[in-house]
Short mmCIF file of C-alpha atoms in Angstrom, two decimals:
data_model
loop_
_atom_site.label_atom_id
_atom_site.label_comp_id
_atom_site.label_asym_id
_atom_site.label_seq_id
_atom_site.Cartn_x
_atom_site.Cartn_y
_atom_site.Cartn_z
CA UNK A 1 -33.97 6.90 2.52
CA UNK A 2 -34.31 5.57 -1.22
CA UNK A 3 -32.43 2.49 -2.61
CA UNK A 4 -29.69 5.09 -4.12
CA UNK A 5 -28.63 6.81 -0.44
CA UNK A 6 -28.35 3.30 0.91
CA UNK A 7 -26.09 1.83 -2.05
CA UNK A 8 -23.98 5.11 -1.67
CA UNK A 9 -23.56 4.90 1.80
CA UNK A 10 -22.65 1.36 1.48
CA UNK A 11 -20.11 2.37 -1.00
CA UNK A 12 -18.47 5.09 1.01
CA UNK A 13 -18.16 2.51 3.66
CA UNK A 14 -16.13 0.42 1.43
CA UNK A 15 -13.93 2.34 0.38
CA UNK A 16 -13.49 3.94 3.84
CA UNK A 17 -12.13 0.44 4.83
CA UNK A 18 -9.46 0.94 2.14
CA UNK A 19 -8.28 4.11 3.20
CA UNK A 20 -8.15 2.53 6.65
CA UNK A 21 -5.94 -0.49 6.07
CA UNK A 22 -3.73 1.73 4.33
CA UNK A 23 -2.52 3.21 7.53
CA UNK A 24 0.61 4.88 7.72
CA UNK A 25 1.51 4.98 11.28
CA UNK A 26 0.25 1.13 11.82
CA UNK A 27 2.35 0.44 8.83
CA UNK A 28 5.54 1.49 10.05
CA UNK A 29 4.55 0.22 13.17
CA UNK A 30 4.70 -3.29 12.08
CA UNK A 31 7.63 -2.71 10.63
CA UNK A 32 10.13 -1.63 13.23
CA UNK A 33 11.39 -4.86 13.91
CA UNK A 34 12.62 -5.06 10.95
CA UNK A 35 14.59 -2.11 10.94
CA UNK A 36 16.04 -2.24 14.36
CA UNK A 37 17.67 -5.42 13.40
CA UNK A 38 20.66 -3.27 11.98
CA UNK A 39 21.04 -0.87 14.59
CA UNK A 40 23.59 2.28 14.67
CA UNK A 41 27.27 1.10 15.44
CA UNK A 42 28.54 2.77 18.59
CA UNK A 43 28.31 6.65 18.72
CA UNK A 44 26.03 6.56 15.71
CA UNK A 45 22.28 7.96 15.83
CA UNK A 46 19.03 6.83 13.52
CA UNK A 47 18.42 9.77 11.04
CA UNK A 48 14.56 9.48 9.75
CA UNK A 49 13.72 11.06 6.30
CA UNK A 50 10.48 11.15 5.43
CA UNK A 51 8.85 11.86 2.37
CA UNK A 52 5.27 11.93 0.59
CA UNK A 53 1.95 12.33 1.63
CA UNK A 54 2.16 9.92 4.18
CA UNK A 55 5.16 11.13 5.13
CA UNK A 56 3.69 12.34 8.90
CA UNK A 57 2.34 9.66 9.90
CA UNK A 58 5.16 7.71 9.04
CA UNK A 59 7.61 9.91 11.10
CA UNK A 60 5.17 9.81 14.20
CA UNK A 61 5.09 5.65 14.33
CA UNK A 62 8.99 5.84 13.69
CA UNK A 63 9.34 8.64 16.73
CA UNK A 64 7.66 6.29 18.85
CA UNK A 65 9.67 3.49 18.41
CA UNK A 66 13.07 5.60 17.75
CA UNK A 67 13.37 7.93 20.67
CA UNK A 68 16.41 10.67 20.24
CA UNK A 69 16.51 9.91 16.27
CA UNK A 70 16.93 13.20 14.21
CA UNK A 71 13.99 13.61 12.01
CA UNK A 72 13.08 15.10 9.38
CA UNK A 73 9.07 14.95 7.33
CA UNK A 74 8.82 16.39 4.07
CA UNK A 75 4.85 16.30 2.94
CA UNK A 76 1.95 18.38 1.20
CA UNK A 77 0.25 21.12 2.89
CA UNK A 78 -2.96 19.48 3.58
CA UNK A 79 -0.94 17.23 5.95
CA UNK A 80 1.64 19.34 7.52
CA UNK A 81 0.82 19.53 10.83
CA UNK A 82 3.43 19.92 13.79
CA UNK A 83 4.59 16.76 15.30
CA UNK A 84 6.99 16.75 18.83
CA UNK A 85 10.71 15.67 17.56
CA UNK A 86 10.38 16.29 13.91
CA UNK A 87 11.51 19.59 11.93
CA UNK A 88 8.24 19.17 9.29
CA UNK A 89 8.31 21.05 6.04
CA UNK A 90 5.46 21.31 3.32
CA UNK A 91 5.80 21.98 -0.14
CA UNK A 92 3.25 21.89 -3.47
CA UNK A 93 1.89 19.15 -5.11
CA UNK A 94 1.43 18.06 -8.17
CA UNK A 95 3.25 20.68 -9.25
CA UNK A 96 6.61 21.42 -7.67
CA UNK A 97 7.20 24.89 -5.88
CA UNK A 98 9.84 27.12 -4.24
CA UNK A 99 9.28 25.42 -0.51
CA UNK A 100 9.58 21.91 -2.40
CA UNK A 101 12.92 23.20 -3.61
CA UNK A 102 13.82 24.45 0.24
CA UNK A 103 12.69 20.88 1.46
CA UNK A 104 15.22 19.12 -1.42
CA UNK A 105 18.03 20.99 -0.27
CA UNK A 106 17.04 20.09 3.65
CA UNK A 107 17.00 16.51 2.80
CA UNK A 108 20.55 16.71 0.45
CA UNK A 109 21.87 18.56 3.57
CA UNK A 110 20.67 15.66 6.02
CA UNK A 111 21.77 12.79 4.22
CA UNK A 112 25.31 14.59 3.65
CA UNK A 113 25.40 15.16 7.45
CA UNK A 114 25.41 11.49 7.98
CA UNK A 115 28.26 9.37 9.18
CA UNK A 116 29.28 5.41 8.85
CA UNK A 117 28.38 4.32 12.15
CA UNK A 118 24.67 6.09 11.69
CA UNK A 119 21.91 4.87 9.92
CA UNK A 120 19.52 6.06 7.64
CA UNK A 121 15.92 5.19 7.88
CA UNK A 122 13.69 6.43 5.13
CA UNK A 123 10.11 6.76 4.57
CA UNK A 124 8.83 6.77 1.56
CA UNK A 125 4.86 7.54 0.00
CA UNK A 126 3.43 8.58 -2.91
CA UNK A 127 3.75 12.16 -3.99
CA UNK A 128 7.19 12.70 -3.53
CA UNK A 129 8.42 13.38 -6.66
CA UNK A 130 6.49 16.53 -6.73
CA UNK A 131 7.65 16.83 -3.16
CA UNK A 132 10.80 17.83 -2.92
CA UNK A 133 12.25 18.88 -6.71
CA UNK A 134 16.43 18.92 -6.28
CA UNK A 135 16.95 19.61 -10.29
CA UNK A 136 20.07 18.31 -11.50
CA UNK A 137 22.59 21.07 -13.20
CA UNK A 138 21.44 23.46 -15.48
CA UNK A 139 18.00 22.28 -14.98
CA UNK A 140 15.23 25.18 -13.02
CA UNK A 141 12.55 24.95 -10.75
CA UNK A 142 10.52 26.46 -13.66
CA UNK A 143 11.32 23.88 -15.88
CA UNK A 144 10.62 21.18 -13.71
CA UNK A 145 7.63 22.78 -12.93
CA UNK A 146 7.16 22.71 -16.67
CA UNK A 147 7.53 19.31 -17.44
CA UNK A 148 5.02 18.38 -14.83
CA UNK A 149 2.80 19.92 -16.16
CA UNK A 150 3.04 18.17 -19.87
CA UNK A 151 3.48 14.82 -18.05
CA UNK A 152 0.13 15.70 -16.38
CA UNK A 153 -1.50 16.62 -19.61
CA UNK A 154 0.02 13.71 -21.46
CA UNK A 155 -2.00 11.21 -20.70
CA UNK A 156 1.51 9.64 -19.58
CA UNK A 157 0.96 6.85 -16.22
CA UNK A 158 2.79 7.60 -12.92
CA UNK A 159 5.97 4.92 -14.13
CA UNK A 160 6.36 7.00 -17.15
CA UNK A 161 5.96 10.43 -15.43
CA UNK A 162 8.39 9.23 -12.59
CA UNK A 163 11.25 7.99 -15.60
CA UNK A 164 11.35 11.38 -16.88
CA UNK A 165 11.26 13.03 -13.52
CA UNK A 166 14.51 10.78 -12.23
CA UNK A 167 16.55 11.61 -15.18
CA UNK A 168 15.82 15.42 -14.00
CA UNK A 169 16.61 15.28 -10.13
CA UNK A 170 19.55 14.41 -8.27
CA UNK A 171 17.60 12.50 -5.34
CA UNK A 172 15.26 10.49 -7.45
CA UNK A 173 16.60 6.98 -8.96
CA UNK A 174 18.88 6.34 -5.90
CA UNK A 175 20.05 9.66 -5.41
CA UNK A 176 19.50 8.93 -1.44
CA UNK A 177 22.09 6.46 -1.35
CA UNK A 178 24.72 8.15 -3.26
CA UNK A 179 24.45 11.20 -0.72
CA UNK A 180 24.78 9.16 2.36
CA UNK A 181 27.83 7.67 3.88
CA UNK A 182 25.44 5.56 6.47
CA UNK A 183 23.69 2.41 5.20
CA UNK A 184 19.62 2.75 4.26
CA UNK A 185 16.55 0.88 5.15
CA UNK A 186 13.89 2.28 3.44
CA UNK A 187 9.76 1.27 4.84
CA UNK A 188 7.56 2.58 1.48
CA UNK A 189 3.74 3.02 0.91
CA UNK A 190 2.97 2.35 -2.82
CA UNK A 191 0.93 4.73 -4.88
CA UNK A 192 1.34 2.59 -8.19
CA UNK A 193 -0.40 -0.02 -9.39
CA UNK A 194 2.17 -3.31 -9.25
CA UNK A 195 4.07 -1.90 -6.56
CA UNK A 196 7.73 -1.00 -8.82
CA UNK A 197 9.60 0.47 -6.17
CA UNK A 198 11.81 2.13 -8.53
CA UNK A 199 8.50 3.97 -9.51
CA UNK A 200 7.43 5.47 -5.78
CA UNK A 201 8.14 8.87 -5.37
CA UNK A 202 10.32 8.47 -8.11
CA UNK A 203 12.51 5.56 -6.50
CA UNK A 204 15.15 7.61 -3.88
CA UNK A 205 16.43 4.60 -2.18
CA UNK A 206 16.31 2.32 -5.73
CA UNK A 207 18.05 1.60 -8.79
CA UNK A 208 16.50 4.23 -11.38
CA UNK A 209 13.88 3.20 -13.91
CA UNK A 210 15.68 4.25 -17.11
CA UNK A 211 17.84 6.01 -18.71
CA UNK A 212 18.00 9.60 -20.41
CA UNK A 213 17.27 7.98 -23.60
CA UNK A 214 14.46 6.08 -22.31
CA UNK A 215 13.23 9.45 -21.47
CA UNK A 216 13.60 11.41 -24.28
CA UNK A 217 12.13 8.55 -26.70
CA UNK A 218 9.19 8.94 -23.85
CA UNK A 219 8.91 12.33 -24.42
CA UNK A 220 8.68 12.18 -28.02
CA UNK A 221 5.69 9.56 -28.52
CA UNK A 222 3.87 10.89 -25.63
CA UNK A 223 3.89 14.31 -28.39
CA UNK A 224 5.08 16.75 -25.66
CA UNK A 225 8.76 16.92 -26.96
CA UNK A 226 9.07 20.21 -28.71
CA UNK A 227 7.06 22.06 -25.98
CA UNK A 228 10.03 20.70 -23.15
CA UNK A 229 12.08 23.46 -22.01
CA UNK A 230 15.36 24.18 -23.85
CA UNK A 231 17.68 23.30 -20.96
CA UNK A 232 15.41 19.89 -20.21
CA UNK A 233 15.63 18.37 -23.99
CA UNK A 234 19.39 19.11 -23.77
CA UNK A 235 19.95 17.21 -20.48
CA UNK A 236 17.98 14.27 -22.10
CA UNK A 237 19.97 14.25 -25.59
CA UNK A 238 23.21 14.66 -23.50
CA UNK A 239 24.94 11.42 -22.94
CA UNK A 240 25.19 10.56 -19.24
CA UNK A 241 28.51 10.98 -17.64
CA UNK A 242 29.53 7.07 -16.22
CA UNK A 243 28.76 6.63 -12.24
CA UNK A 244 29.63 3.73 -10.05
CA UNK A 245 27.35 1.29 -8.83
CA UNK A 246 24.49 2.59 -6.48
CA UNK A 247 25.14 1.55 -2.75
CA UNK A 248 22.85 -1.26 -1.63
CA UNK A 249 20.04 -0.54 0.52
CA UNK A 250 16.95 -2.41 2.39
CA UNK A 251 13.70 -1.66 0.55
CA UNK A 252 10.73 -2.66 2.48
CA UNK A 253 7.36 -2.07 1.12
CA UNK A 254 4.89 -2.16 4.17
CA UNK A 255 1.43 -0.75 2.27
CA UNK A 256 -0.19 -1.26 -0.76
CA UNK A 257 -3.40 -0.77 -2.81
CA UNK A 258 -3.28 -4.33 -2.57
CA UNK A 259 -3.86 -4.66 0.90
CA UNK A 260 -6.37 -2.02 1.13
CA UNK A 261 -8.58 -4.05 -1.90
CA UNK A 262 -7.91 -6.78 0.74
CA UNK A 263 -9.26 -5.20 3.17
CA UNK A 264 -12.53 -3.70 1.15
CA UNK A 265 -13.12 -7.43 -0.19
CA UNK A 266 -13.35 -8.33 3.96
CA UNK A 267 -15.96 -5.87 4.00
CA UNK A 268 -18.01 -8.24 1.74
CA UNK A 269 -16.97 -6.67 -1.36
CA UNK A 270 -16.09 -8.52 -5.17
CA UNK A 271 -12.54 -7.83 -6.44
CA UNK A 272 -12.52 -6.78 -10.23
CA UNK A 273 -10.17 -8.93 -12.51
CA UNK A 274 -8.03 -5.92 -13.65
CA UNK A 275 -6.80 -3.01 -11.95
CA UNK A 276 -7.71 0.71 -12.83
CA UNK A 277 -4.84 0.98 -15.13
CA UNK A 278 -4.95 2.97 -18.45
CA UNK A 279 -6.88 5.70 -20.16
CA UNK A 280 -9.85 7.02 -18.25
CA UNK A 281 -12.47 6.42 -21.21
CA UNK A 282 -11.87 3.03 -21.78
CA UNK A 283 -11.66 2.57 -18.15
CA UNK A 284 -15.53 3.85 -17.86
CA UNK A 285 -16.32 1.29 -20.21
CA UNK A 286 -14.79 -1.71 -18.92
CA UNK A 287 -16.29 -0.32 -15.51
CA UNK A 288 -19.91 -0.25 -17.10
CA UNK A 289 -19.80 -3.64 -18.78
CA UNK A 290 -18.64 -5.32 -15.46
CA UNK A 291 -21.51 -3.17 -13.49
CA UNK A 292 -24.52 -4.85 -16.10
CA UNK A 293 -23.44 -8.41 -14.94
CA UNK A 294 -23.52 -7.58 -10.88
CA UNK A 295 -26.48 -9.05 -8.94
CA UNK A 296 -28.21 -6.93 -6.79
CA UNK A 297 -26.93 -5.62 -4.11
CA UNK A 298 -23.14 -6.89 -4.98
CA UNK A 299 -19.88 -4.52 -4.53
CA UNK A 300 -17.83 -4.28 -7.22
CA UNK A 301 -14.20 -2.56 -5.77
CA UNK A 302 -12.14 -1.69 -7.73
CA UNK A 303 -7.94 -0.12 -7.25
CA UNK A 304 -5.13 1.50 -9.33
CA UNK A 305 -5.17 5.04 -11.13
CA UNK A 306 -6.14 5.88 -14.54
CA UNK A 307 -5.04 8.50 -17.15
CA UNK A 308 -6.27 11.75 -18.48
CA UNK A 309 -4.97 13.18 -21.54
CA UNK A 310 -6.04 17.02 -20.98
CA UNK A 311 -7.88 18.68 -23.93
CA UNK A 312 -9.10 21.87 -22.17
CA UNK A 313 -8.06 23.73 -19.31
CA UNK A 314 -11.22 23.30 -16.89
CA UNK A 315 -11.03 21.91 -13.22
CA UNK A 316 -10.90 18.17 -12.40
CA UNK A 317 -9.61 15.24 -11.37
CA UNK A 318 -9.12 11.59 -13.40
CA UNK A 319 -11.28 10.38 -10.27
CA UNK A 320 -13.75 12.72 -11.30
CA UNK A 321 -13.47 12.47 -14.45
CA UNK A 322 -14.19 8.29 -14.29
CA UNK A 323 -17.22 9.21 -12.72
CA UNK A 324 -18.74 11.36 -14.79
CA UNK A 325 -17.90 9.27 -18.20
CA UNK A 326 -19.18 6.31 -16.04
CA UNK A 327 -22.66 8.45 -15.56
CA UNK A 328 -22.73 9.24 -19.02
CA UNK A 329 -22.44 5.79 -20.22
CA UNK A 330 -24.73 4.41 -17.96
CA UNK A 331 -27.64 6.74 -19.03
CA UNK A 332 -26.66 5.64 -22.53
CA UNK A 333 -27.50 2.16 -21.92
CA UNK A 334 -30.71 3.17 -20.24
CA UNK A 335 -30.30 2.01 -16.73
CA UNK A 336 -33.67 2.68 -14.84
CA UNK A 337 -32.30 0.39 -11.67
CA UNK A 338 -30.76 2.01 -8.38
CA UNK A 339 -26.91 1.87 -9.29
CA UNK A 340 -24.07 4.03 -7.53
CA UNK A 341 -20.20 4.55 -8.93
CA UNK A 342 -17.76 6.04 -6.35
CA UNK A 343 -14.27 6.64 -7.61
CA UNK A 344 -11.59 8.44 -5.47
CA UNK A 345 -8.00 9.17 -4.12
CA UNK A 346 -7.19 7.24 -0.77
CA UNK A 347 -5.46 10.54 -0.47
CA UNK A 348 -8.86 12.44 -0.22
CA UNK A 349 -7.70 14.88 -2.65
CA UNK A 350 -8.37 14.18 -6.62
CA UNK A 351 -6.31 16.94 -8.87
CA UNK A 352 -6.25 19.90 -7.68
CA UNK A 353 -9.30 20.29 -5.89
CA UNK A 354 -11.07 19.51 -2.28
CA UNK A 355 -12.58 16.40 -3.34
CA UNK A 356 -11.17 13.27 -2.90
CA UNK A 357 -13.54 12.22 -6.13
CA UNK A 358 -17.20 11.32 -6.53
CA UNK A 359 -20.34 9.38 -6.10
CA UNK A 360 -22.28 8.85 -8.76
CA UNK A 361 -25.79 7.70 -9.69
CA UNK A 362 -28.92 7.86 -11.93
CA UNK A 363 -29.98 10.76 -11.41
CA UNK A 364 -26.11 12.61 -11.84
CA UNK A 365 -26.52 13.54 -15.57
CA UNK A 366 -30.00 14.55 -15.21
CA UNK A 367 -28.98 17.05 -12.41
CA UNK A 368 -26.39 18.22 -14.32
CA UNK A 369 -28.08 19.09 -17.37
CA UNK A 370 -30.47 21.01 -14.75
CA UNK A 371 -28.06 23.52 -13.63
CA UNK A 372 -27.17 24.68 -17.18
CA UNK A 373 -24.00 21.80 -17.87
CA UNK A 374 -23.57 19.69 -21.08
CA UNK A 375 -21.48 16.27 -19.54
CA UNK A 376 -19.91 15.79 -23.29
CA UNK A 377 -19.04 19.43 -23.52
CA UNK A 378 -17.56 19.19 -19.43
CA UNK A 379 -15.81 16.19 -20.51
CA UNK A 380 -14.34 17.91 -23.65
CA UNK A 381 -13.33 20.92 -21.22
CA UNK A 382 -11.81 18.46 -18.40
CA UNK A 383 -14.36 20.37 -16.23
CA UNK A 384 -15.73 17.62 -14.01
CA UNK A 385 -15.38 19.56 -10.65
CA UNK A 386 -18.07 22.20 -11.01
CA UNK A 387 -20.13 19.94 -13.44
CA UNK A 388 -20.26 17.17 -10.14
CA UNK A 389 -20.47 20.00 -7.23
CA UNK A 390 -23.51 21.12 -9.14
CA UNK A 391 -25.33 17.73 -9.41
CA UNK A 392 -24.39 17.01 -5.74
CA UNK A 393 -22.24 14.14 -6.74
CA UNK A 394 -18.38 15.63 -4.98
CA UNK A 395 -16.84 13.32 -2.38
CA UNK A 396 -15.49 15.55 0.31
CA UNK A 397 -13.09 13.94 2.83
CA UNK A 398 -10.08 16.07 3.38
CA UNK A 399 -6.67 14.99 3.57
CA UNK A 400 -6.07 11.42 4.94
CA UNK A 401 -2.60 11.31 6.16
CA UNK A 402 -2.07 7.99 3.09
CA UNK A 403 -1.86 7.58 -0.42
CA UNK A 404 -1.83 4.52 -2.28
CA UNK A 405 -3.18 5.39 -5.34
CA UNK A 406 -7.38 5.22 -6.31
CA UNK A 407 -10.11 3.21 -5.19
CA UNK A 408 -13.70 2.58 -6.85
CA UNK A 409 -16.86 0.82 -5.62
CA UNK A 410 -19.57 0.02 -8.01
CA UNK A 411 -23.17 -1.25 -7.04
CA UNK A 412 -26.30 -1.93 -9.22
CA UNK A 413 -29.91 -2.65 -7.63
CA UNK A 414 -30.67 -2.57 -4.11
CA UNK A 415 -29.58 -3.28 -1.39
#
């Protein structure tokens, strides 16, 4: 085994150890005491909502500790498995479908069927505001469907994707509490760098992040204005009707990308200064300046989520993506030393493809090249996925059960 297959295992165990401390089930677990402080008043049951792509896991910790509580999981497909005591339902992501629509209307229906002396207890992870789309009046699936797909083009970050989304939906922004008559505790898994609650799964249990006008003005310097649907720039230029205060709830945020860069850095691991946070280009080259001044053998990790603006229409991932411009620039520089890049979704899914991301190393471009690609041309094309399968470079992990947001390990010279 050469210097590179050791570095890359090494990295795969790091980041491994971040997916792992990010834990669904063990973070509701440690959680429940919490929540059973404010148990249901006499003749009132727990009702469990949960949501995202964690949203299984959750549900099965919260089963275990709730016996006889009605429950309901909303997820993705890759994780919808049956689980004993919970109706589950699965619906598309990142681009809201039909089933999502079904799995809204379940969840309005639950929270409606709620009385005062119940209580709610929701579960919240990344990936829910695809999840389950409830569009607001005069808004379609279609055009939600739509707008995701400009936000995703955009170049927009997931607090400025999830602003526009809120003003859309009638459970996003707090639309939870306004539909239930029983008071809310709320365990969430961030997928966003900072950890804005009002920005997970688009905020259901929390005060919304702005306003229509917030999100038009959005809209308009992100350039995707005139392509909105009719019906969507006419909700946004509407004024919005006056509403009474949102009903108080118990946000409690029990996972983070935080903790799982804790966890990577107990695996012997260096924490970068900044967080993955911004466009995906200039995120390769911040990544490749900080990778000439490691020592041998030193892990670089790295957490957040970067940005894609899409100019073509080929098959990636911004995972992806960060590891092929990383490739590219390190060949530029002329690094003839072992290195290896891994960037990927604690998810195990990056876009929409099977890989979670990708290791990368020095001999990526050169095996690209070799089976017939051009990386500036893929890059141009946002065609990463084939471009990486090609070279060998994919990182294949299926579906986790978590999400909170990306994780990268970088390593130069051996180890």
């Amino acid at each position: 085994m050469d210097n590179f297959d050791a570095m890359a295992r090494r990295a795969e165990e790091l980041f491994l150890a971040g997916v792992a401390a990010a834990d669904p089930g063990q973070a509701v677990a440690r959680a429940m005491e919490a929540v059973r402080a404010d148990p249901p008043a006499k003749g009132g049951r727990w009702v469990v909502i949960a949501l995202g792509k964690a949203a299984r896991a959750m549900a099965e910790a919260a089963i275990k500790a709730l016996p006889g509580a009605s429950v309901l999981v909303v997820t993705n497909y890759e994780n919808a498995v049956a689980l004993a005591g919970a109706e589950v339902m699965a619906a598309g992501h990142p681009v809201p479908d039909d089933a999502g629509l079904a799995a809204g209307r379940a969840i309005t229906a639950r929270l409606r069927s709620v009385q005062p002396e119940d209580r709610v207890l929701a579960l919240i992870s990344g990936g829910g505001s695809a999840l389950c789309p409830a569009p607001v009046p005069g808004i379609s699936l279609s055009d939600k469907a739509e707008v995701s797909r400009l936000l995703l083009g955009s170049g927009a970050d997931i607090g400025q994707m999830n602003l526009v989304r809120q003003t859309l939906s009638q459970l996003k922004g707090g639309g939870w509490l306004r539909l239930s008559a029983a008071p809310v505790v709320a365990l969430i898994l961030s997928d966003v760098p900072g950890d804005d609650l009002r920005v997970i799964a688009s905020g259901p249990t929390v005060a919304p992040i702005g306003t229509r006008a917030d999100a038009a003005a959005l809209c308009r310097q992100l350039g995707i204005w005139a392509r909105l649907p009719d019906a969507v720039r006419a909700h946004l230029d509407a004024a919005a009707p006056a509403v009474a205060d949102l009903p108080m709830a118990r946000n409690i945020l029990v996972g983070s990308n935080a903790l799982s860069l804790a966890a990577m850095a107990a695996k012997g691991a260096t924490l970068a200064p900044e967080p993955l946070d911004g466009d995906v280009a200039a995120q390769a080259a911040r990544i490749v300046a900080l990778m000439g001044q490691l020592l041998p053998g030193q892990p670089l990790a790295f957490g957040g989520e970067t940005t894609v603006r899409l100019t073509g229409t080929g098959l990636g991932g911004r995972n992806q993506e960060l590891a092929l411009r990383v490739a590219v620039l390190a060949e530029a520089e002329g690094w003839r030393d072992p290195w290896v890049f891994l960037a990927a979704g604690t998810d195990g899914r990056d876009g929409p493809t099977k890989a979670a991301g990708a290791i990368v190393g020095p001999h990526t471009v050169t095996r690209m090249r070799a089976a017939g690609f051009d990386p500036m041309d893929v890059l141009a094309r946002n065609d990463s996925n084939p471009a990486l399968a090609a070279a060998g470079a994919l990182l294949i992990i299926g579906a986790t059960g978590t999400n909170v947001a990306d994780l990268a390990v970088a390593l130069r010279g051996p180890v």
